[in-house]
Amino acid sequence: MKKFILLAHGTMDHTPAFREAHQAWWSAMQSHVVDSGSPLVNGRNATKDGMVTEIVAPDTPALGYSIIEAENLEDALALLEGCPMDMWVYEAVPM
């Protein structure tokens, strides 16, 4: 099994319908979750030149992360079916 990092980004709708959709999606993929992660706040972009800036909209900051396991990228992407948020998906390659 490979590990994938899910980064929620964009905006989240905190309506009851969103919460219900999120709970249904999250419950359906629990067997693949390695680290449920947490919300992300106070993001900064630190460049190699030492410049530090706050990450804010419209830069589409990451809102939270989770780590899952799947056989391959296609399977990881399939786990996003029903997810009510935009996600960036990265494969975590062992070193």
CSV table of C-alpha atoms in Angstrom, one decimal:
chain,number,residue,atom,x,y,z
A,1,MET,CA,0.0,0.0,0.0
A,2,LYS,CA,1.2,3.5,-0.8
A,3,LYS,CA,0.6,6.6,1.3
A,4,PHE,CA,-1.1,9.7,0.0
A,5,ILE,CA,-1.5,13.1,1.5
A,6,LEU,CA,-4.8,14.8,1.1
A,7,LEU,CA,-4.8,18.6,1.4
A,8,ALA,CA,-8.2,20.3,1.6
A,9,HIS,CA,-8.1,23.7,0.0
A,10,GLY,CA,-10.3,26.5,-1.2
A,11,THR,CA,-13.3,27.3,1.0
A,12,MET,CA,-15.5,25.2,3.3
A,13,ASP,CA,-19.2,25.6,3.6
A,14,HIS,CA,-20.1,25.1,7.2
A,15,THR,CA,-23.8,24.4,6.6
A,16,PRO,CA,-25.5,21.3,8.0
A,17,ALA,CA,-25.6,19.9,4.4
A,18,PHE,CA,-21.8,20.2,4.1
A,19,ARG,CA,-21.2,18.6,7.6
A,20,GLU,CA,-23.5,15.8,6.7
A,21,ALA,CA,-21.8,15.2,3.3
A,22,HIS,CA,-18.4,15.4,5.0
A,23,GLN,CA,-19.3,12.9,7.7
A,24,ALA,CA,-20.7,10.4,5.2
A,25,TRP,CA,-17.6,10.7,3.0
A,26,TRP,CA,-15.2,10.5,6.0
A,27,SER,CA,-17.0,7.4,7.4
A,28,ALA,CA,-16.9,5.6,4.1
A,29,MET,CA,-13.1,5.9,3.8
A,30,GLN,CA,-12.0,5.2,7.4
A,31,SER,CA,-10.4,1.9,6.6
A,32,HIS,CA,-7.8,3.8,4.4
A,33,VAL,CA,-7.0,6.5,7.0
A,34,VAL,CA,-3.4,6.4,8.4
A,35,ASP,CA,-3.5,9.8,10.1
A,36,SER,CA,-6.7,11.8,10.3
A,37,GLY,CA,-4.7,15.0,10.3
A,38,SER,CA,-6.1,18.3,11.5
A,39,PRO,CA,-7.1,21.8,10.3
A,40,LEU,CA,-4.3,24.1,9.1
A,41,VAL,CA,-4.2,27.8,10.1
A,42,ASN,CA,-1.7,30.7,10.0
A,43,GLY,CA,0.0,29.5,6.8
A,44,ARG,CA,3.2,31.1,5.7
A,45,ASN,CA,5.2,30.9,2.5
A,46,ALA,CA,8.9,30.8,3.3
A,47,THR,CA,11.1,31.2,0.2
A,48,LYS,CA,14.7,29.9,-0.1
A,49,ASP,CA,15.7,33.5,-0.2
A,50,GLY,CA,14.3,34.1,3.3
A,51,MET,CA,11.2,36.0,2.4
A,52,VAL,CA,8.2,35.1,4.5
A,53,THR,CA,4.6,36.0,3.5
A,54,GLU,CA,1.2,35.0,4.8
A,55,ILE,CA,-0.8,32.6,2.7
A,56,VAL,CA,-4.2,34.1,2.2
A,57,ALA,CA,-7.0,34.0,-0.4
A,58,PRO,CA,-6.8,34.2,-3.4
A,59,ASP,CA,-3.7,32.0,-3.0
A,60,THR,CA,-6.1,29.1,-2.1
A,61,PRO,CA,-4.5,28.2,1.2
A,62,ALA,CA,-4.5,24.6,2.4
A,63,LEU,CA,-7.3,24.1,5.1
A,64,GLY,CA,-6.3,20.7,6.5
A,65,TYR,CA,-4.6,17.5,5.8
A,66,SER,CA,-5.1,13.7,6.1
A,67,ILE,CA,-2.9,10.8,5.2
A,68,ILE,CA,-4.5,7.7,3.6
A,69,GLU,CA,-3.3,4.4,2.2
A,70,ALA,CA,-4.3,3.1,-1.3
A,71,GLU,CA,-2.9,0.7,-3.9
A,72,ASN,CA,-2.2,3.5,-6.4
A,73,LEU,CA,-3.1,7.1,-7.3
A,74,GLU,CA,-6.2,6.1,-9.1
A,75,ASP,CA,-7.5,4.2,-6.0
A,76,ALA,CA,-6.6,7.3,-3.8
A,77,LEU,CA,-8.6,9.5,-6.2
A,78,ALA,CA,-11.5,7.1,-6.2
A,79,LEU,CA,-11.7,7.6,-2.4
A,80,LEU,CA,-12.6,11.2,-3.0
A,81,GLU,CA,-15.9,10.3,-4.4
A,82,GLY,CA,-18.5,12.2,-2.4
A,83,CYS,CA,-16.0,14.5,-0.8
A,84,PRO,CA,-17.6,18.0,-0.4
A,85,MET,CA,-14.2,19.8,-0.5
A,86,ASP,CA,-11.5,20.5,-3.1
A,87,MET,CA,-8.4,18.3,-2.5
A,88,TRP,CA,-4.8,18.3,-3.6
A,89,VAL,CA,-3.6,14.7,-3.6
A,90,TYR,CA,0.1,13.8,-3.3
A,91,GLU,CA,1.8,10.4,-3.2
A,92,ALA,CA,4.2,10.2,-0.3
A,93,VAL,CA,7.3,8.4,-1.7
A,94,PRO,CA,9.4,6.5,0.9
A,95,MET,CA,13.0,7.6,1.0
